[in-house]
PDB file of C-alpha atoms in Angstrom:
ATOM      1  CA  HIS A   1    -110.500-161.300   0.094  1.00  0.00           C
ATOM      2  CA  LEU A   2    -109.485-157.671   0.276  1.00  0.00           C
ATOM      3  CA  TYR A   3    -107.567-156.192   3.187  1.00  0.00           C
ATOM      4  CA  ILE A   4    -107.547-152.402   3.263  1.00  0.00           C
ATOM      5  CA  ALA A   5    -104.720-150.969   5.360  1.00  0.00           C
ATOM      6  CA  MET A   6    -105.919-147.529   6.306  1.00  0.00           C
ATOM      7  CA  ASP A   7    -104.610-144.627   8.326  1.00  0.00           C
ATOM      8  CA  ASN A   8    -106.636-143.764  11.423  1.00  0.00           C
ATOM      9  CA  ASP A   9    -107.681-140.283  10.340  1.00  0.00           C
ATOM     10  CA  ASP A  10    -110.453-138.689   8.270  1.00  0.00           C
ATOM     11  CA  ALA A  11    -108.565-139.015   4.979  1.00  0.00           C
ATOM     12  CA  GLY A  12    -107.682-142.656   5.643  1.00  0.00           C
ATOM     13  CA  ARG A  13    -111.247-143.545   6.578  1.00  0.00           C
ATOM     14  CA  ALA A  14    -112.635-141.765   3.503  1.00  0.00           C
ATOM     15  CA  ALA A  15    -110.194-143.516   1.169  1.00  0.00           C
ATOM     16  CA  ALA A  16    -110.935-146.914   2.731  1.00  0.00           C
ATOM     17  CA  GLU A  17    -114.662-146.303   2.421  1.00  0.00           C
ATOM     18  CA  ARG A  18    -114.331-145.436  -1.284  1.00  0.00           C
ATOM     19  CA  LEU A  19    -112.255-148.559  -1.917  1.00  0.00           C
ATOM     20  CA  ALA A  20    -114.655-150.761   0.049  1.00  0.00           C
ATOM     21  CA  ILE A  21    -117.713-149.382  -1.756  1.00  0.00           C
ATOM     22  CA  THR A  22    -116.016-149.923  -5.120  1.00  0.00           C
ATOM     23  CA  ASN A  23    -115.549-153.621  -4.326  1.00  0.00           C
ATOM     24  CA  LEU A  24    -118.703-154.286  -2.301  1.00  0.00           C
ATOM     25  CA  ASP A  25    -120.823-155.391  -5.251  1.00  0.00           C
ATOM     26  CA  ALA A  26    -118.203-157.951  -6.282  1.00  0.00           C
ATOM     27  CA  GLY A  27    -119.011-160.030  -3.202  1.00  0.00           C
ATOM     28  CA  ILE A  28    -115.474-159.676  -1.888  1.00  0.00           C
ATOM     29  CA  ASP A  29    -114.832-160.219   1.823  1.00  0.00           C
ATOM     30  CA  ILE A  30    -113.446-156.834   2.893  1.00  0.00           C
ATOM     31  CA  ARG A  31    -111.505-156.297   6.107  1.00  0.00           C
ATOM     32  CA  LEU A  32    -110.262-152.937   7.311  1.00  0.00           C
ATOM     33  CA  LEU A  33    -106.867-152.853   8.990  1.00  0.00           C
ATOM     34  CA  THR A  34    -106.524-149.660  10.992  1.00  0.00           C
ATOM     35  CA  THR A  35    -103.632-148.172  12.850  1.00  0.00           C
ATOM     36  CA  ILE A  36    -103.616-147.642  16.594  1.00  0.00           C
ATOM     37  CA  HIS A  37    -102.209-144.136  16.224  1.00  0.00           C
ATOM     38  CA  ASP A  38    -102.758-141.747  13.320  1.00  0.00           C
ATOM     39  CA  ASP A  39    -100.804-143.649  10.651  1.00  0.00           C
ATOM     40  CA  TRP A  40     -98.633-146.720  10.061  1.00  0.00           C
ATOM     41  CA  ASN A  41     -95.349-144.871  10.425  1.00  0.00           C
ATOM     42  CA  THR A  42     -96.346-143.506  13.836  1.00  0.00           C
ATOM     43  CA  ASP A  43     -97.344-147.012  14.937  1.00  0.00           C
ATOM     44  CA  LEU A  44     -93.954-148.351  13.853  1.00  0.00           C
ATOM     45  CA  ILE A  45     -92.075-145.602  15.674  1.00  0.00           C
ATOM     46  CA  ARG A  46     -94.103-145.728  18.893  1.00  0.00           C
ATOM     47  CA  LEU A  47     -94.909-149.443  19.109  1.00  0.00           C
ATOM     48  CA  GLY A  48     -92.064-151.103  17.227  1.00  0.00           C
ATOM     49  CA  HIS A  49     -92.225-153.549  14.347  1.00  0.00           C
ATOM     50  CA  VAL A  50     -93.076-156.631  16.449  1.00  0.00           C
ATOM     51  CA  SER A  51     -96.108-155.013  18.064  1.00  0.00           C
ATOM     52  CA  CYS A  52     -97.293-153.643  14.698  1.00  0.00           C
ATOM     53  CA  ALA A  53     -96.924-157.056  13.074  1.00  0.00           C
ATOM     54  CA  ASN A  54     -98.805-158.735  15.922  1.00  0.00           C
ATOM     55  CA  ASN A  55    -101.632-156.191  15.644  1.00  0.00           C
ATOM     56  CA  LEU A  56    -101.966-156.946  11.941  1.00  0.00           C
ATOM     57  CA  ILE A  57    -101.729-160.718  12.308  1.00  0.00           C
ATOM     58  CA  ARG A  58    -104.526-160.763  14.904  1.00  0.00           C
ATOM     59  CA  ARG A  59    -106.853-159.052  12.423  1.00  0.00           C
ATOM     60  CA  LEU A  60    -106.202-161.446   9.549  1.00  0.00           C
ATOM     61  CA  ARG A  61    -108.559-164.289   8.821  1.00  0.00           C
ATOM     62  CA  PRO A  62    -107.159-167.433  10.501  1.00  0.00           C
ATOM     63  CA  GLU A  63    -106.338-169.037   7.167  1.00  0.00           C
ATOM     64  CA  HIS A  64    -104.279-165.988   6.174  1.00  0.00           C
ATOM     65  CA  ARG A  65    -102.175-165.836   9.333  1.00  0.00           C
ATOM     66  CA  PRO A  66     -98.537-166.889   8.985  1.00  0.00           C
ATOM     67  CA  SER A  67     -97.410-170.085  10.574  1.00  0.00           C
ATOM     68  CA  GLY A  68     -94.217-170.620  12.487  1.00  0.00           C
ATOM     69  CA  ASN A  69     -92.407-168.168  14.700  1.00  0.00           C
ATOM     70  CA  LEU A  70     -93.559-164.931  13.098  1.00  0.00           C
ATOM     71  CA  PRO A  71     -93.230-162.101  13.729  1.00  0.00           C
ATOM     72  CA  LEU A  72     -89.591-162.050  14.569  1.00  0.00           C
ATOM     73  CA  PRO A  73     -88.641-160.621  17.963  1.00  0.00           C
TER      74      PRO A  73
END
């Protein structure tokens, strides 16, 4: 499995596309993890770490999601 954490802008999408295409022929399950705002730092500042973590966790395959009381409040 390959998770690509990409910024939500033209450069981020282009980089993610190149990385995905490079690994497509290998039969790897590829998932794109995008930001809500323009980049990860902006998401952290505007949404806070708990909201950012929850957004990421929801996009993970169920078997890759953490168990327990994560993320921390």
